[in-house]
PDB file of C-alpha atoms in Angstrom:
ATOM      1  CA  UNK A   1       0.000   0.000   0.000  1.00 79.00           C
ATOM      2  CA  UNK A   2       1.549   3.663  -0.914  1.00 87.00           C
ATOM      3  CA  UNK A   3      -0.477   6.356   0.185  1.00 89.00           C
ATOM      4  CA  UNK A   4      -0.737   9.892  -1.771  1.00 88.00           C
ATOM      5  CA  UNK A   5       2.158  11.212  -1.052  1.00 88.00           C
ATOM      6  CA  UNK A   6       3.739   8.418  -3.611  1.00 90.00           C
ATOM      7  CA  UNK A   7       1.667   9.572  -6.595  1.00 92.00           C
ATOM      8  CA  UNK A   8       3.272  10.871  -9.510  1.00 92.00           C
ATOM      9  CA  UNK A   9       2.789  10.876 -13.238  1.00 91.00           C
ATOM     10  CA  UNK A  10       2.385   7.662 -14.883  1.00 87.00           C
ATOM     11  CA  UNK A  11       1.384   6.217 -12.118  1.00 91.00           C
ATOM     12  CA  UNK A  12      -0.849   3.301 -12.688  1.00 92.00           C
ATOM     13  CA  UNK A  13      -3.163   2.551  -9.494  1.00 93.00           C
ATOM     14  CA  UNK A  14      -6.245   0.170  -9.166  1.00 92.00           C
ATOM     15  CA  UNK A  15      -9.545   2.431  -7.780  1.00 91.00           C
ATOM     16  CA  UNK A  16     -12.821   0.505  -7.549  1.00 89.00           C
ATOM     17  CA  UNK A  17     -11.905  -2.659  -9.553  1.00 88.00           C
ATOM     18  CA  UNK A  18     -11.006  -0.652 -12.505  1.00 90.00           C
ATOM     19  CA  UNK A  19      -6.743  -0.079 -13.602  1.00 90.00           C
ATOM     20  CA  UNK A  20      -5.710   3.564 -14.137  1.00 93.00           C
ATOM     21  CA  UNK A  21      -3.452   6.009 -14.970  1.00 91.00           C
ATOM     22  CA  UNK A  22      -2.152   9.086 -13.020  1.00 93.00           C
ATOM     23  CA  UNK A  23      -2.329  11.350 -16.011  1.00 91.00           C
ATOM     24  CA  UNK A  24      -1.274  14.632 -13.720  1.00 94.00           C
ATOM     25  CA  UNK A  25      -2.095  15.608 -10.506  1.00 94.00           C
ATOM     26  CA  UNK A  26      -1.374  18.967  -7.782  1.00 94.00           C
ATOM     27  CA  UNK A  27      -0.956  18.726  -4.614  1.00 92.00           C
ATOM     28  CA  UNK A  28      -3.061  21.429  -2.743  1.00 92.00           C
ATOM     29  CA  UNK A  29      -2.759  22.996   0.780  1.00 91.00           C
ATOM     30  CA  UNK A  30      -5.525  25.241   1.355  1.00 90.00           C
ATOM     31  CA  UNK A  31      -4.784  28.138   4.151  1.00 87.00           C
ATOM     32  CA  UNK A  32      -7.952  26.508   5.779  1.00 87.00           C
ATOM     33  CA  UNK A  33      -8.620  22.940   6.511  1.00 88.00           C
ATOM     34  CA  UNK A  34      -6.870  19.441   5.252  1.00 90.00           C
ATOM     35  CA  UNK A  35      -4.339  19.592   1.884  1.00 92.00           C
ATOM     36  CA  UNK A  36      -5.262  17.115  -0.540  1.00 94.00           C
ATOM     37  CA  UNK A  37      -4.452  15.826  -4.143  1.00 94.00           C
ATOM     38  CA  UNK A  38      -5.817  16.555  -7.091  1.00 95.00           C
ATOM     39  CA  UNK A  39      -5.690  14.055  -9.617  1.00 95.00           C
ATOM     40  CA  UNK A  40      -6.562  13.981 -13.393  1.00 95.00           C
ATOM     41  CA  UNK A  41      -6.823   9.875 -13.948  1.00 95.00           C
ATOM     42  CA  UNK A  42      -6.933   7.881 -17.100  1.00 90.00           C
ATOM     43  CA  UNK A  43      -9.044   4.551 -17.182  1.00 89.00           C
ATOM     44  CA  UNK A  44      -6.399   1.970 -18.739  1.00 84.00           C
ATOM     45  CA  UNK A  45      -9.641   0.069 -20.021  1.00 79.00           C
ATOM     46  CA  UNK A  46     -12.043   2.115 -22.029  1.00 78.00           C
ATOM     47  CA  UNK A  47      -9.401   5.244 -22.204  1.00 79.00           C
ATOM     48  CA  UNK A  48     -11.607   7.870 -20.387  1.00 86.00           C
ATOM     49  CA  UNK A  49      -9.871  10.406 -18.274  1.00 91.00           C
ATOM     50  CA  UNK A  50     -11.705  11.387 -15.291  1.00 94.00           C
ATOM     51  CA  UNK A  51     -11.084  13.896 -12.250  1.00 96.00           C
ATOM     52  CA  UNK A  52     -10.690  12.626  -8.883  1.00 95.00           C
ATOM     53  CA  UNK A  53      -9.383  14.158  -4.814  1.00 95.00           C
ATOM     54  CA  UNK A  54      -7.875  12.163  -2.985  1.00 94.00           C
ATOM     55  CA  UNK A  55      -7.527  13.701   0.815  1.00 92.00           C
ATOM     56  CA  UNK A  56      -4.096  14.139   1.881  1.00 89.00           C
ATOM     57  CA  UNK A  57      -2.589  10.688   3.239  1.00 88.00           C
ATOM     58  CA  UNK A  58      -5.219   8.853   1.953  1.00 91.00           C
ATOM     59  CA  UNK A  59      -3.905   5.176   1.030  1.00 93.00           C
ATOM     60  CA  UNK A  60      -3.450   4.181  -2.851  1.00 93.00           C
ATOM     61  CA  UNK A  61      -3.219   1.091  -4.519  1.00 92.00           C
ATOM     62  CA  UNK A  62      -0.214   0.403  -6.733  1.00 94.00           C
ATOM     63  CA  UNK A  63      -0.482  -1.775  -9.654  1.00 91.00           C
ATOM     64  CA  UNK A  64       2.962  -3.295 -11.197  1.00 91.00           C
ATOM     65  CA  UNK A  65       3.142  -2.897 -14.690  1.00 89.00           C
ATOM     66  CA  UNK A  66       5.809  -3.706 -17.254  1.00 91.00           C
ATOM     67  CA  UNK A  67       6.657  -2.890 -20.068  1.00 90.00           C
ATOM     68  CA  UNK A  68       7.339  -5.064 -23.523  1.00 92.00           C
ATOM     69  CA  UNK A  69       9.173  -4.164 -26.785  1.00 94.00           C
ATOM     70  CA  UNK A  70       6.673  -5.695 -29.459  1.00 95.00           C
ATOM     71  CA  UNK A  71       6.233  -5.294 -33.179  1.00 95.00           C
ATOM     72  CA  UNK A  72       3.150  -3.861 -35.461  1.00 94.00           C
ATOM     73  CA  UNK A  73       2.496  -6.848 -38.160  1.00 94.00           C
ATOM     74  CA  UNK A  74      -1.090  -6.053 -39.386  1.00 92.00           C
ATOM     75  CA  UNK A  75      -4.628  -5.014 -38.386  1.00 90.00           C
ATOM     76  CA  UNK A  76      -8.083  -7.186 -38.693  1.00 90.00           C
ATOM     77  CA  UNK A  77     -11.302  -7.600 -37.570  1.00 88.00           C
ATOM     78  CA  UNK A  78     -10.406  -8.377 -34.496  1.00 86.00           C
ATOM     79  CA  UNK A  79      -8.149  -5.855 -33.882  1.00 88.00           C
ATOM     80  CA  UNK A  80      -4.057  -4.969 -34.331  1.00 92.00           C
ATOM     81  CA  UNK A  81      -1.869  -7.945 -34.275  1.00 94.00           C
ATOM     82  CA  UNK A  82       1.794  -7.410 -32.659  1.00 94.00           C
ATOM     83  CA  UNK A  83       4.711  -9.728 -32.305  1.00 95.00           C
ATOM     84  CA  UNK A  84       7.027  -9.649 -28.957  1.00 93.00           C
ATOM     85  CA  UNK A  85      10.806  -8.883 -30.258  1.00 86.00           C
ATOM     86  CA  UNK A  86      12.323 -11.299 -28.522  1.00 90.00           C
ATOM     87  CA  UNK A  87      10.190 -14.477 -28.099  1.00 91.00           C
ATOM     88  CA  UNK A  88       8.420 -14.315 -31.580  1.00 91.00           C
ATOM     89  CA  UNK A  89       5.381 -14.736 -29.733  1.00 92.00           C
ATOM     90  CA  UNK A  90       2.116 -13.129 -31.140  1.00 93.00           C
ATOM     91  CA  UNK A  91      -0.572 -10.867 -29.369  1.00 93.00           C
ATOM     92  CA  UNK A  92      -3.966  -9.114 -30.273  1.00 92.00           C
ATOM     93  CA  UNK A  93      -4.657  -5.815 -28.755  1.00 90.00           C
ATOM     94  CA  UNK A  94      -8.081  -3.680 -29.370  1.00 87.00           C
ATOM     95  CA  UNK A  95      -7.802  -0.628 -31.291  1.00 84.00           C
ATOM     96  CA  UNK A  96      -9.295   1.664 -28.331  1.00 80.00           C
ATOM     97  CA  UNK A  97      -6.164   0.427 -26.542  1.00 81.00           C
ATOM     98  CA  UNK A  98      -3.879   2.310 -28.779  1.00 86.00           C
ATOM     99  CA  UNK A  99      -3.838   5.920 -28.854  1.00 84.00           C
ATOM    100  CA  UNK A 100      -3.329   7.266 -32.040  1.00 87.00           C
ATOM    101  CA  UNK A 101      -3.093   4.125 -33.829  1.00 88.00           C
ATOM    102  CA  UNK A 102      -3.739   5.581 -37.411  1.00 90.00           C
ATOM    103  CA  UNK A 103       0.009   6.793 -37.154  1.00 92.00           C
ATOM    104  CA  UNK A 104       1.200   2.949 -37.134  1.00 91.00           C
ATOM    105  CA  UNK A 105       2.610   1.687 -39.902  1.00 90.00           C
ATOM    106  CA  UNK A 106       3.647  -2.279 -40.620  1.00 91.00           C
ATOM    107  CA  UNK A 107       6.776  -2.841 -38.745  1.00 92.00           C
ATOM    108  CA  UNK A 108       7.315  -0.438 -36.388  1.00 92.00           C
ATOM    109  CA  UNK A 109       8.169  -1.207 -32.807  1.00 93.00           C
ATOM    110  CA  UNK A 110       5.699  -0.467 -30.289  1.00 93.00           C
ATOM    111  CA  UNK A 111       5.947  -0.536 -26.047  1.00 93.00           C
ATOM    112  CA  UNK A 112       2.924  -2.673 -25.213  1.00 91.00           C
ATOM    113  CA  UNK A 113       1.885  -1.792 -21.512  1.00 90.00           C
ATOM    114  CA  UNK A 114       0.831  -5.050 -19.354  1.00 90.00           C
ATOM    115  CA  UNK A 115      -0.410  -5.520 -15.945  1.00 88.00           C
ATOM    116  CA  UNK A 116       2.042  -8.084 -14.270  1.00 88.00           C
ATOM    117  CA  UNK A 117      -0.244  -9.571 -12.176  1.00 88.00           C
ATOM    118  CA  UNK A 118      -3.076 -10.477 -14.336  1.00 86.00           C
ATOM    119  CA  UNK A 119      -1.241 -11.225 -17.814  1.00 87.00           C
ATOM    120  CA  UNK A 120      -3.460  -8.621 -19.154  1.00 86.00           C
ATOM    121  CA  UNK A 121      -2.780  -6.003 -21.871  1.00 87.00           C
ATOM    122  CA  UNK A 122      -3.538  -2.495 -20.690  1.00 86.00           C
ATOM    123  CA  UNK A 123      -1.797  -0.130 -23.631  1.00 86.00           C
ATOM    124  CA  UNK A 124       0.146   0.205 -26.291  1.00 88.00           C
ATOM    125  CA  UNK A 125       1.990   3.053 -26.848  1.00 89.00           C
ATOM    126  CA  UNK A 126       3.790   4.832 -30.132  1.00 91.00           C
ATOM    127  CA  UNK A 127       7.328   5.730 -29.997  1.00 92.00           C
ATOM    128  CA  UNK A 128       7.238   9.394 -29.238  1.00 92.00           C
ATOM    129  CA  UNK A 129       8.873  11.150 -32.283  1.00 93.00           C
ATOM    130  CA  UNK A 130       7.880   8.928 -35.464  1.00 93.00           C
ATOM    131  CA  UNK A 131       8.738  10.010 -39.577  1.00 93.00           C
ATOM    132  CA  UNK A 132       6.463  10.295 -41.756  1.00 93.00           C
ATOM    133  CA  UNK A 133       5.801  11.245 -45.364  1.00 94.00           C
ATOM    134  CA  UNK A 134       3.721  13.589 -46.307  1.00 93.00           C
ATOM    135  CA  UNK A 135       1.316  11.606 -49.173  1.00 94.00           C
ATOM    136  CA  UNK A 136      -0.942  14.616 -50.110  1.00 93.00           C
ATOM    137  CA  UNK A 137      -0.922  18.264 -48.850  1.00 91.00           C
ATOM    138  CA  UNK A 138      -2.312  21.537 -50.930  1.00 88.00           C
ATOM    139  CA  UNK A 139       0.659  23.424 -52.536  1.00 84.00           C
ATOM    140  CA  UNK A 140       0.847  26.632 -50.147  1.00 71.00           C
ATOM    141  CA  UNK A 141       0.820  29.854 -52.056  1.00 67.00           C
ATOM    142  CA  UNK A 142       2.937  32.705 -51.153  1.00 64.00           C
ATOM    143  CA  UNK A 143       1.730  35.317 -49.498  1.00 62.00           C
ATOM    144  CA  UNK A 144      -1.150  33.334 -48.372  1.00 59.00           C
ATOM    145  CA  UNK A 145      -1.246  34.281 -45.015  1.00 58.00           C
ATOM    146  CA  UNK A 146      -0.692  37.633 -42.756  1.00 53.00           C
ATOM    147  CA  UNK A 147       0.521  35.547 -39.631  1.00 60.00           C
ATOM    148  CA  UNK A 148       3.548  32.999 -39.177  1.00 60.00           C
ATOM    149  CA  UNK A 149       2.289  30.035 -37.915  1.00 71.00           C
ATOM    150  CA  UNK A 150      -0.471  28.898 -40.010  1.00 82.00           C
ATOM    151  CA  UNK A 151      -1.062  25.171 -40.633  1.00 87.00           C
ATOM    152  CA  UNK A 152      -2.867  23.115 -43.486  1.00 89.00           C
ATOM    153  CA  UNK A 153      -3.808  19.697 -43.471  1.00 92.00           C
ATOM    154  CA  UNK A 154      -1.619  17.067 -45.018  1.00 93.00           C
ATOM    155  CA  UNK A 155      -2.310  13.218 -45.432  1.00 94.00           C
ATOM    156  CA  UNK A 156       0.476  11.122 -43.950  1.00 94.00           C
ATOM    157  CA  UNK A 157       1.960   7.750 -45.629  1.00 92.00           C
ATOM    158  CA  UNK A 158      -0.475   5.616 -42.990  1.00 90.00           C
ATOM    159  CA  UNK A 159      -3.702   8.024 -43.959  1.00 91.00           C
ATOM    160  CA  UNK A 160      -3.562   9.959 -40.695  1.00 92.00           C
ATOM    161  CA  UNK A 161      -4.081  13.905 -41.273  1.00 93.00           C
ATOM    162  CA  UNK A 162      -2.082  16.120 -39.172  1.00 93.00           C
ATOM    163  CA  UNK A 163      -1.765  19.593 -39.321  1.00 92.00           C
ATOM    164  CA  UNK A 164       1.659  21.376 -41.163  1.00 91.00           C
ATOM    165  CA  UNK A 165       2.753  24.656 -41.852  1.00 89.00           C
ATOM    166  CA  UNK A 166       2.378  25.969 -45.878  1.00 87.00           C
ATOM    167  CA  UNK A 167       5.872  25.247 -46.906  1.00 86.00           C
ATOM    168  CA  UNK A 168       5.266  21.684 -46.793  1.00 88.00           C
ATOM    169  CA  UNK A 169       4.991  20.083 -50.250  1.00 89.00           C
ATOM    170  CA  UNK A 170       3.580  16.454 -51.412  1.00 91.00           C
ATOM    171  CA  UNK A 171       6.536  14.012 -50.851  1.00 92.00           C
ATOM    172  CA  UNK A 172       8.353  15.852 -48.000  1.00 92.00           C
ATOM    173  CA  UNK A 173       9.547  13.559 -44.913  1.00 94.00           C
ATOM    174  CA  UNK A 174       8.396  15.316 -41.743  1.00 94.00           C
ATOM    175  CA  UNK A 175       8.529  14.227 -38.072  1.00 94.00           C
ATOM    176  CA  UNK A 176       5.555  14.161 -35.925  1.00 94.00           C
ATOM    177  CA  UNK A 177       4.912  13.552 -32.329  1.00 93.00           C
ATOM    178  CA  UNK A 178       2.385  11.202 -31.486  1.00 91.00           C
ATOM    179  CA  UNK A 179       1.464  11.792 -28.437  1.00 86.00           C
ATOM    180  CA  UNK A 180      -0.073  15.628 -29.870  1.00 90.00           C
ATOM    181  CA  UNK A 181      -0.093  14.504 -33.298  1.00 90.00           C
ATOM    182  CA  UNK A 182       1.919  17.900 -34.115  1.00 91.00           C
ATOM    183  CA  UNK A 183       4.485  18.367 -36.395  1.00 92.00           C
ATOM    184  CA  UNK A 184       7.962  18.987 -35.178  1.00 92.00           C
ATOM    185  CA  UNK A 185      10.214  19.335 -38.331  1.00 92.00           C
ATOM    186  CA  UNK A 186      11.100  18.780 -41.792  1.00 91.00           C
ATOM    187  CA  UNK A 187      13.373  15.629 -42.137  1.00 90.00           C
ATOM    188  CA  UNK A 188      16.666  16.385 -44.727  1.00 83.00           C
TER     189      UNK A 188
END
């Protein structure tokens, strides 16, 4: 047992039956009565984020997660299929589990979240800074614009859309964060 004091982001805690996430949280000491924590918490199952106080001191519930290096292959009915690294062996994981999962392309190594006590897949999450190419974009027109930091929409190699600024062309390589699904830079 931890008790509030412990929490910090990432986090993952088990609240009336249900795994989640401590997504961010501030510790608050009012000038009158008891300090508590506030907590912003993500539900590992259906992907919901939801408020919640704990009072200060309050006991917590740790849950011991790992994580595993495993490999995109391809996407069915039943969901995406990955492959562990190391012992070849072969999982399915739900497409709600994966955030941003229309920036996955075949091949690419993803960290697949489990909870160690129950075998049971809780995540999957995207390398933070992935490359893309850009597969279709409208040519940006000089002069187009009065401020600096405008953005189009441009269709990625795995049929995402993100948003780019205008001097992005069909066929450039950019690299986009997938966490925010922004664009960071222009690859050479």
């Amino acid at each position: 047992m931890a008790s509030t004091a412990d929490i910090k982001n990432g986090l993952c805690i088990e609240m009336n039956g249900k795994t989640f996430s401590v997504v961010e949280f501030l510790h608050v000491k009012p000038g009158k009565g008891l300090a508590f924590v506030r907590t912003k918490l993500k539900n590992l199952e259906n992907g919901r984020v939801i408020d919640h106080t704990f009072s200060s001191g309050e006991k917590i519930d740790p849950v011991r997660v790992e994580r595993r290096p495993y490999q995109y292959l391809y996407e069915d009915d039943m969901g995406a299929n990955f492959m562990h690294s190391e012992t070849f062996e072969q999982i399915q994981i739900d497409k709600n589990l994966i955030e941003n999962a229309d920036l996955m392309r075949e091949g690419q190594m993803v960290e697949v979240m489990f909870h160690t006590e129950k075998e049971q897949v809780l995540t999957a999450e995207l390398p933070p800074i992935i490359d893309m190419e850009v597969t279709y974009t409208e040519p940006g027109v000089k002069g187009d614009t009065a401020s600096t930091n405008s953005l189009k929409p441009a269709t990625v190699d795995t049929g995402a859309t993100i948003k780019v600024p205008l001097f992005i062309n069909t066929g450039d390589k950019i690299r986009v964060d997938t966490r925010t699904r922004e664009y960071r830079e222009r690859v050479k």
